[in-house]
């Protein structure tokens, strides 16, 4: 402190009293400090106001943050739910796709099999107009014998046979075929589509499907047994010319010791195959050889046994291909495997579809396959 500063002067009762300034601050300096203090107070007010604004902004931001966190939690829950639904839906679609792919593969195999059979049946046409095909077992039925004596003086015998192939069908694993006595029962079950069957206290939803059989073949087999010609085989090999062998065969059959034979018109002999065809002049001369399987042949002092058979001419007529359809038969798919044997499961299926309460009826035949595959054959109804 500067003690030499001039003293302050106070006027009281008409006289002047001087009070010394302990800080030695002038009036101007005081004014300046007051102005500066005022500025700082203003700055403090501004700072307080700014602080209040910041606090308000912070509160608003906290509220928005809480709201955003709630929305995020909702979105997360929704996303998880959608993900779970998507997984479940994908699994369901994958199972359905797997079933469809299995059925599609099975249908493709059946189509390929039908195409192969059709190609075998129709594409192998020989130059002479005959058709070769590997067919299933045939059912042959004698229909009638034609009396053609007036038109054919050779006294030939003409027989006609009706021939129909059995149509095979491939029965796959866990499938069954049911043939009903009444066609309406089968068609009614096919329209229903699905059936619930109780297999050893296990409920199985099986599907009833119609099906198409493979190509079938029908034709008439015309057999003509000659009344003038016979076939001879197992002709002995002799060191003589072919002309001599023909002459010996002609002389041997000119008059048969068994009461048949007669004048020979011609002898067609093949040395390599050791076979011959004997043609007689008299119609009906060959009839006596129909039941003769071995015939004596005398040559050079020895007796040989020739095989004799009727000479036949066979040809086909009314050959036709047809698509087999079984209106009384249904195909069951989706039969679940059980611990019971195949025969027991087959019996349970038969019992179920025999009941009228299950829209069933009397069953003619049933076939169920639990393992592997099997082939069943269908015959044309006559």
Short mmCIF file of C-alpha atoms in Angstrom, two decimals:
data_model
loop_
_atom_site.label_atom_id
_atom_site.label_comp_id
_atom_site.label_asym_id
_atom_site.label_seq_id
_atom_site.Cartn_x
_atom_site.Cartn_y
_atom_site.Cartn_z
CA UNK A 1 0.00 0.00 0.00
CA UNK A 2 1.23 3.47 -0.91
CA UNK A 3 0.93 5.70 2.25
CA UNK A 4 1.88 8.75 0.29
CA UNK A 5 -1.39 8.83 -1.70
CA UNK A 6 -3.38 12.06 -1.28
CA UNK A 7 -6.05 11.96 1.47
CA UNK A 8 -9.80 11.89 0.69
CA UNK A 9 -11.61 15.12 1.53
CA UNK A 10 -15.03 15.13 3.30
CA UNK A 11 -17.10 18.25 3.96
CA UNK A 12 -19.04 18.21 7.19
CA UNK A 13 -20.60 21.20 9.10
CA UNK A 14 -19.06 23.67 6.78
CA UNK A 15 -15.58 22.42 7.05
CA UNK A 16 -13.52 19.94 5.17
CA UNK A 17 -12.40 16.57 6.55
CA UNK A 18 -9.94 14.55 4.60
CA UNK A 19 -10.07 10.64 4.83
CA UNK A 20 -7.16 8.77 3.52
CA UNK A 21 -7.92 5.98 0.68
CA UNK A 22 -6.38 2.76 2.00
CA UNK A 23 -6.14 1.24 -1.59
CA UNK A 24 -5.07 4.40 -3.28
CA UNK A 25 -7.74 3.82 -6.06
CA UNK A 26 -8.93 6.73 -8.06
CA UNK A 27 -12.50 7.41 -9.04
CA UNK A 28 -11.96 6.61 -12.67
CA UNK A 29 -10.39 3.37 -11.75
CA UNK A 30 -13.42 2.50 -9.66
CA UNK A 31 -15.74 3.25 -12.54
CA UNK A 32 -13.71 1.09 -14.81
CA UNK A 33 -13.82 -1.79 -12.34
CA UNK A 34 -17.55 -1.44 -11.97
CA UNK A 35 -17.98 -1.66 -15.73
CA UNK A 36 -15.79 -4.69 -15.89
CA UNK A 37 -17.68 -6.33 -12.97
CA UNK A 38 -20.94 -5.69 -14.78
CA UNK A 39 -19.58 -7.38 -17.89
CA UNK A 40 -18.53 -10.40 -15.90
CA UNK A 41 -21.95 -10.62 -14.28
CA UNK A 42 -23.52 -10.53 -17.73
CA UNK A 43 -21.17 -13.30 -18.85
CA UNK A 44 -22.11 -15.36 -15.80
CA UNK A 45 -25.81 -14.93 -16.59
CA UNK A 46 -25.19 -16.02 -20.16
CA UNK A 47 -23.22 -19.01 -18.94
CA UNK A 48 -26.04 -19.95 -16.54
CA UNK A 49 -28.54 -19.63 -19.34
CA UNK A 50 -26.37 -21.71 -21.66
CA UNK A 51 -26.01 -24.30 -18.91
CA UNK A 52 -29.77 -24.43 -18.45
CA UNK A 53 -30.23 -24.84 -22.19
CA UNK A 54 -27.68 -27.64 -22.23
CA UNK A 55 -29.42 -29.40 -19.33
CA UNK A 56 -32.73 -29.15 -21.16
CA UNK A 57 -31.15 -30.53 -24.33
CA UNK A 58 -29.62 -33.36 -22.30
CA UNK A 59 -33.00 -34.27 -20.82
CA UNK A 60 -34.59 -34.24 -24.28
CA UNK A 61 -31.75 -36.39 -25.63
CA UNK A 62 -32.17 -38.87 -22.76
CA UNK A 63 -35.90 -39.15 -23.47
CA UNK A 64 -35.23 -39.70 -27.17
CA UNK A 65 -32.56 -42.30 -26.31
CA UNK A 66 -35.00 -44.22 -24.08
CA UNK A 67 -37.66 -44.11 -26.81
CA UNK A 68 -35.13 -45.29 -29.43
CA UNK A 69 -34.02 -48.15 -27.17
CA UNK A 70 -37.63 -49.28 -26.76
CA UNK A 71 -38.19 -49.12 -30.54
CA UNK A 72 -34.96 -51.05 -31.11
CA UNK A 73 -36.05 -53.72 -28.64
CA UNK A 74 -39.41 -54.03 -30.45
CA UNK A 75 -37.65 -54.27 -33.83
CA UNK A 76 -35.27 -56.90 -32.45
CA UNK A 77 -38.15 -58.98 -31.10
CA UNK A 78 -40.01 -58.64 -34.40
CA UNK A 79 -36.91 -59.62 -36.36
CA UNK A 80 -36.35 -62.69 -34.18
CA UNK A 81 -40.02 -63.70 -34.57
CA UNK A 82 -39.82 -63.25 -38.35
CA UNK A 83 -36.59 -65.28 -38.42
CA UNK A 84 -38.21 -68.11 -36.45
CA UNK A 85 -41.29 -68.01 -38.70
CA UNK A 86 -39.05 -68.03 -41.75
CA UNK A 87 -37.15 -71.08 -40.46
CA UNK A 88 -40.38 -72.93 -39.69
CA UNK A 89 -41.83 -72.00 -43.06
CA UNK A 90 -38.61 -73.05 -44.81
CA UNK A 91 -38.65 -76.40 -43.02
CA UNK A 92 -42.28 -76.94 -44.01
CA UNK A 93 -41.56 -75.99 -47.60
CA UNK A 94 -38.49 -78.23 -47.66
CA UNK A 95 -40.55 -81.19 -46.43
CA UNK A 96 -43.25 -80.49 -48.99
CA UNK A 97 -40.62 -80.06 -51.69
CA UNK A 98 -39.00 -83.35 -50.71
CA UNK A 99 -42.33 -85.18 -50.96
CA UNK A 100 -43.06 -83.54 -54.31
CA UNK A 101 -39.59 -84.43 -55.60
CA UNK A 102 -40.09 -88.06 -54.55
CA UNK A 103 -43.44 -88.24 -56.31
CA UNK A 104 -42.00 -86.45 -59.34
CA UNK A 105 -39.09 -88.91 -59.56
CA UNK A 106 -41.51 -91.83 -59.29
CA UNK A 107 -43.69 -90.39 -62.06
CA UNK A 108 -40.62 -89.84 -64.25
CA UNK A 109 -39.59 -93.47 -63.80
CA UNK A 110 -43.09 -94.64 -64.73
CA UNK A 111 -43.13 -92.36 -67.79
CA UNK A 112 -39.70 -93.59 -68.91
CA UNK A 113 -40.84 -97.19 -68.48
CA UNK A 114 -43.97 -96.54 -70.53
CA UNK A 115 -41.91 -94.81 -73.22
CA UNK A 116 -39.48 -97.72 -73.37
CA UNK A 117 -42.32 -100.23 -73.69
CA UNK A 118 -44.00 -98.13 -76.35
CA UNK A 119 -40.74 -97.88 -78.31
CA UNK A 120 -40.19 -101.63 -78.07
CA UNK A 121 -43.75 -102.33 -79.11
CA UNK A 122 -44.04 -100.04 -82.12
CA UNK A 123 -40.58 -99.26 -83.52
CA UNK A 124 -39.26 -102.75 -84.37
CA UNK A 125 -41.05 -103.33 -87.67
CA UNK A 126 -39.46 -105.95 -89.91
CA UNK A 127 -39.43 -105.92 -93.71
CA UNK A 128 -41.93 -108.73 -93.99
CA UNK A 129 -44.45 -106.76 -91.94
CA UNK A 130 -44.05 -108.74 -88.72
CA UNK A 131 -43.48 -107.07 -85.34
CA UNK A 132 -41.06 -108.39 -82.78
CA UNK A 133 -41.49 -107.44 -79.14
CA UNK A 134 -40.70 -108.91 -75.79
CA UNK A 135 -44.09 -109.33 -74.20
CA UNK A 136 -45.38 -110.68 -70.94
CA UNK A 137 -47.03 -114.06 -70.57
CA UNK A 138 -49.89 -114.52 -73.01
CA UNK A 139 -53.33 -115.89 -72.43
CA UNK A 140 -54.41 -118.02 -75.43
CA UNK A 141 -57.99 -119.11 -75.93
CA UNK A 142 -59.29 -121.33 -78.71
CA UNK A 143 -62.16 -119.52 -80.39
CA UNK A 144 -63.30 -121.64 -83.34
CA UNK A 145 -62.32 -123.96 -86.17
CA UNK A 146 -62.95 -122.85 -89.71
CA UNK A 147 -64.51 -125.28 -92.15
CA UNK A 148 -62.81 -124.44 -95.44
CA UNK A 149 -63.11 -127.73 -97.34
CA UNK A 150 -65.07 -126.21 -100.18
CA UNK A 151 -62.56 -123.43 -100.73
CA UNK A 152 -59.49 -125.53 -99.89
CA UNK A 153 -59.54 -128.96 -101.61
CA UNK A 154 -56.31 -129.88 -99.78
CA UNK A 155 -58.41 -130.79 -96.69
CA UNK A 156 -56.42 -128.46 -94.47
CA UNK A 157 -57.48 -127.86 -90.89
CA UNK A 158 -57.88 -124.20 -89.88
CA UNK A 159 -57.89 -123.16 -86.20
CA UNK A 160 -58.27 -119.69 -84.77
CA UNK A 161 -56.95 -118.68 -81.32
CA UNK A 162 -57.56 -115.43 -79.51
CA UNK A 163 -54.35 -114.23 -77.85
CA UNK A 164 -54.11 -111.47 -75.25
CA UNK A 165 -50.98 -110.50 -73.34
CA UNK A 166 -51.04 -110.15 -69.59
CA UNK A 167 -50.22 -106.54 -68.73
CA UNK A 168 -47.51 -106.20 -66.07
CA UNK A 169 -47.60 -103.45 -63.44
CA UNK A 170 -44.71 -102.47 -61.16
CA UNK A 171 -45.80 -102.29 -57.51
CA UNK A 172 -43.33 -100.27 -55.43
CA UNK A 173 -42.46 -100.48 -51.73
CA UNK A 174 -45.22 -99.51 -49.25
CA UNK A 175 -47.81 -99.55 -52.04
CA UNK A 176 -50.86 -101.78 -52.39
CA UNK A 177 -53.31 -102.76 -55.14
CA UNK A 178 -56.95 -103.55 -54.36
CA UNK A 179 -59.41 -104.95 -56.91
CA UNK A 180 -63.06 -104.68 -55.95
CA UNK A 181 -65.99 -106.71 -57.22
CA UNK A 182 -67.96 -103.52 -57.88
CA UNK A 183 -66.46 -100.86 -60.14
CA UNK A 184 -68.42 -98.09 -58.37
CA UNK A 185 -66.62 -98.78 -55.08
CA UNK A 186 -63.20 -98.24 -56.65
CA UNK A 187 -64.27 -95.04 -58.40
CA UNK A 188 -65.84 -93.70 -55.19
CA UNK A 189 -62.64 -94.30 -53.21
CA UNK A 190 -60.56 -92.63 -55.92
CA UNK A 191 -62.76 -89.51 -55.76
CA UNK A 192 -62.31 -89.34 -51.98
CA UNK A 193 -58.53 -89.22 -52.46
CA UNK A 194 -57.29 -89.71 -48.88
CA UNK A 195 -58.27 -92.28 -46.28
CA UNK A 196 -57.34 -92.79 -42.64
CA UNK A 197 -56.49 -96.42 -41.97
CA UNK A 198 -55.85 -98.00 -38.54
CA UNK A 199 -52.75 -100.20 -38.83
CA UNK A 200 -52.02 -101.96 -35.56
CA UNK A 201 -53.29 -98.99 -33.49
CA UNK A 202 -51.31 -96.60 -35.67
CA UNK A 203 -53.21 -94.09 -37.74
CA UNK A 204 -51.97 -93.87 -41.33
CA UNK A 205 -53.18 -91.36 -43.91
CA UNK A 206 -53.00 -93.20 -47.22
CA UNK A 207 -53.65 -91.80 -50.68
CA UNK A 208 -55.84 -93.52 -53.23
CA UNK A 209 -54.64 -93.03 -56.80
CA UNK A 210 -55.85 -94.18 -60.20
CA UNK A 211 -53.16 -95.65 -62.42
CA UNK A 212 -52.50 -96.48 -66.05
CA UNK A 213 -51.28 -99.87 -67.15
CA UNK A 214 -48.71 -100.47 -69.83
CA UNK A 215 -49.47 -101.24 -73.45
CA UNK A 216 -51.24 -104.52 -74.12
CA UNK A 217 -51.33 -106.64 -77.29
CA UNK A 218 -54.29 -108.49 -78.75
CA UNK A 219 -54.41 -110.53 -81.95
CA UNK A 220 -55.84 -113.62 -83.59
CA UNK A 221 -53.52 -116.55 -84.22
CA UNK A 222 -54.55 -118.49 -87.35
CA UNK A 223 -53.05 -121.96 -87.56
CA UNK A 224 -53.45 -124.03 -90.73
CA UNK A 225 -52.54 -127.72 -90.50
CA UNK A 226 -51.81 -129.07 -93.94
CA UNK A 227 -53.65 -132.14 -95.14
CA UNK A 228 -51.03 -132.89 -97.78
CA UNK A 229 -47.68 -132.00 -96.14
CA UNK A 230 -45.67 -133.34 -93.22
CA UNK A 231 -42.39 -132.22 -91.67
CA UNK A 232 -39.59 -134.75 -91.27
CA UNK A 233 -36.50 -134.15 -89.12
CA UNK A 234 -33.51 -136.09 -87.77
CA UNK A 235 -32.83 -137.56 -91.20
CA UNK A 236 -29.68 -139.71 -90.83
CA UNK A 237 -26.40 -138.52 -92.30
CA UNK A 238 -25.45 -141.00 -95.02
CA UNK A 239 -22.65 -140.91 -97.54
CA UNK A 240 -25.02 -140.77 -100.49
CA UNK A 241 -25.97 -137.94 -102.86
CA UNK A 242 -28.91 -135.71 -101.97
CA UNK A 243 -30.92 -136.94 -104.96
CA UNK A 244 -30.66 -140.51 -103.68
CA UNK A 245 -31.81 -139.43 -100.22
CA UNK A 246 -34.86 -137.71 -101.74
CA UNK A 247 -35.70 -140.88 -103.66
CA UNK A 248 -35.37 -143.04 -100.55
CA UNK A 249 -37.58 -140.69 -98.54
CA UNK A 250 -40.19 -140.72 -101.32
CA UNK A 251 -40.20 -144.52 -101.51
CA UNK A 252 -40.37 -144.80 -97.70
CA UNK A 253 -43.47 -142.59 -97.44
CA UNK A 254 -45.12 -143.84 -100.62
CA UNK A 255 -46.89 -146.50 -98.62
CA UNK A 256 -46.81 -146.31 -94.85
CA UNK A 257 -46.75 -149.49 -92.78
CA UNK A 258 -49.16 -147.69 -90.40
CA UNK A 259 -51.82 -147.37 -93.07
CA UNK A 260 -51.13 -143.76 -94.07
CA UNK A 261 -49.15 -142.11 -96.78
CA UNK A 262 -49.68 -142.41 -100.51
CA UNK A 263 -48.28 -141.14 -103.75
CA UNK A 264 -45.73 -138.41 -103.11
CA UNK A 265 -45.88 -135.20 -105.13
CA UNK A 266 -42.53 -133.78 -104.01
CA UNK A 267 -39.75 -134.05 -101.45
CA UNK A 268 -38.01 -130.88 -100.28
CA UNK A 269 -34.84 -132.06 -98.51
CA UNK A 270 -32.13 -129.97 -96.79
CA UNK A 271 -29.01 -131.98 -96.02
CA UNK A 272 -27.45 -129.38 -93.73
CA UNK A 273 -30.42 -129.16 -91.33
CA UNK A 274 -31.31 -132.85 -91.84
CA UNK A 275 -34.93 -131.88 -92.45
CA UNK A 276 -37.43 -132.50 -95.22
CA UNK A 277 -40.98 -131.61 -96.24
CA UNK A 278 -43.00 -134.40 -97.85
CA UNK A 279 -45.95 -133.37 -100.05
CA UNK A 280 -48.53 -136.01 -101.02
CA UNK A 281 -50.82 -135.94 -104.02
CA UNK A 282 -53.95 -137.08 -102.19
CA UNK A 283 -55.66 -134.53 -99.91
CA UNK A 284 -55.88 -135.78 -96.36
CA UNK A 285 -52.95 -138.18 -96.76
CA UNK A 286 -51.03 -136.31 -94.06
CA UNK A 287 -53.78 -136.78 -91.46
CA UNK A 288 -52.51 -140.24 -90.52
CA UNK A 289 -49.18 -138.72 -89.43
CA UNK A 290 -50.64 -136.15 -87.03
CA UNK A 291 -50.20 -138.40 -83.97
CA UNK A 292 -47.05 -140.09 -85.24
CA UNK A 293 -43.92 -138.71 -83.59
CA UNK A 294 -41.41 -141.37 -84.72
CA UNK A 295 -41.55 -143.05 -88.13
CA UNK A 296 -39.36 -145.99 -89.31
CA UNK A 297 -36.97 -145.27 -92.19
CA UNK A 298 -35.31 -148.26 -93.88
CA UNK A 299 -32.17 -147.64 -95.87
CA UNK A 300 -29.11 -149.79 -96.67
CA UNK A 301 -30.46 -152.62 -94.55
CA UNK A 302 -30.82 -150.47 -91.41
CA UNK A 303 -33.83 -148.95 -89.68
CA UNK A 304 -33.73 -145.36 -88.50
CA UNK A 305 -36.36 -143.36 -86.62
CA UNK A 306 -37.48 -140.10 -88.19
CA UNK A 307 -39.27 -137.39 -86.25
CA UNK A 308 -42.54 -136.58 -88.02
CA UNK A 309 -44.81 -133.61 -87.29
CA UNK A 310 -47.68 -131.86 -89.06
CA UNK A 311 -46.80 -129.11 -91.47
CA UNK A 312 -48.38 -125.91 -90.20
CA UNK A 313 -48.72 -122.37 -91.41
CA UNK A 314 -49.12 -119.74 -88.67
CA UNK A 315 -49.98 -116.09 -89.17
CA UNK A 316 -51.43 -113.21 -87.14
CA UNK A 317 -54.55 -111.22 -87.86
CA UNK A 318 -56.31 -108.30 -86.17
CA UNK A 319 -53.14 -107.27 -84.36
CA UNK A 320 -53.75 -104.25 -82.15
CA UNK A 321 -52.16 -102.33 -79.30
CA UNK A 322 -54.35 -101.06 -76.50
CA UNK A 323 -53.96 -99.19 -73.22
CA UNK A 324 -54.97 -101.32 -70.29
CA UNK A 325 -57.38 -99.70 -67.85
CA UNK A 326 -58.56 -101.32 -64.64
CA UNK A 327 -61.62 -99.46 -63.39
CA UNK A 328 -62.13 -101.85 -60.47
CA UNK A 329 -58.60 -101.51 -59.05
CA UNK A 330 -57.11 -98.73 -56.89
CA UNK A 331 -53.51 -97.96 -55.94
CA UNK A 332 -52.71 -97.11 -52.29
CA UNK A 333 -49.64 -94.97 -51.53
CA UNK A 334 -48.06 -93.73 -48.31
CA UNK A 335 -48.59 -96.85 -46.19
CA UNK A 336 -46.36 -96.47 -43.14
CA UNK A 337 -44.02 -99.26 -42.11
CA UNK A 338 -44.97 -101.21 -39.02
CA UNK A 339 -43.47 -104.01 -36.98
CA UNK A 340 -46.10 -106.43 -38.30
CA UNK A 341 -45.33 -108.76 -41.16
CA UNK A 342 -46.49 -108.06 -44.69
CA UNK A 343 -49.41 -110.48 -44.57
CA UNK A 344 -50.81 -108.97 -41.35
CA UNK A 345 -50.67 -105.44 -42.76
CA UNK A 346 -52.36 -106.67 -45.92
CA UNK A 347 -55.16 -108.22 -43.86
CA UNK A 348 -55.69 -104.96 -41.92
CA UNK A 349 -55.90 -102.99 -45.18
CA UNK A 350 -58.38 -105.48 -46.61
CA UNK A 351 -60.58 -105.36 -43.48
CA UNK A 352 -60.65 -101.55 -43.58
CA UNK A 353 -61.66 -101.26 -47.23
CA UNK A 354 -64.25 -104.05 -47.02
CA UNK A 355 -66.40 -102.08 -44.58
CA UNK A 356 -69.25 -100.07 -46.14
CA UNK A 357 -68.80 -97.53 -43.32
CA UNK A 358 -65.39 -96.74 -44.86
CA UNK A 359 -66.99 -96.40 -48.33
CA UNK A 360 -65.55 -99.82 -49.21
CA UNK A 361 -66.93 -103.08 -50.57
CA UNK A 362 -66.13 -106.70 -51.38
CA UNK A 363 -62.53 -107.20 -52.52
CA UNK A 364 -61.57 -109.70 -55.21
CA UNK A 365 -57.79 -109.43 -54.87
CA UNK A 366 -55.26 -107.46 -52.84
CA UNK A 367 -51.49 -107.22 -53.00
CA UNK A 368 -49.30 -105.21 -50.58
CA UNK A 369 -45.51 -104.80 -50.81
CA UNK A 370 -43.59 -103.80 -47.67
CA UNK A 371 -40.07 -104.14 -49.07
CA UNK A 372 -38.57 -103.94 -52.52
CA UNK A 373 -40.77 -104.08 -55.62
CA UNK A 374 -42.89 -106.74 -57.29
CA UNK A 375 -44.70 -107.18 -60.59
CA UNK A 376 -48.38 -108.03 -60.88
CA UNK A 377 -50.16 -108.97 -64.10
CA UNK A 378 -53.59 -107.85 -65.27
CA UNK A 379 -55.74 -109.90 -67.65
CA UNK A 380 -58.44 -108.60 -69.91
CA UNK A 381 -61.95 -109.36 -68.69
CA UNK A 382 -63.79 -111.76 -70.97
#
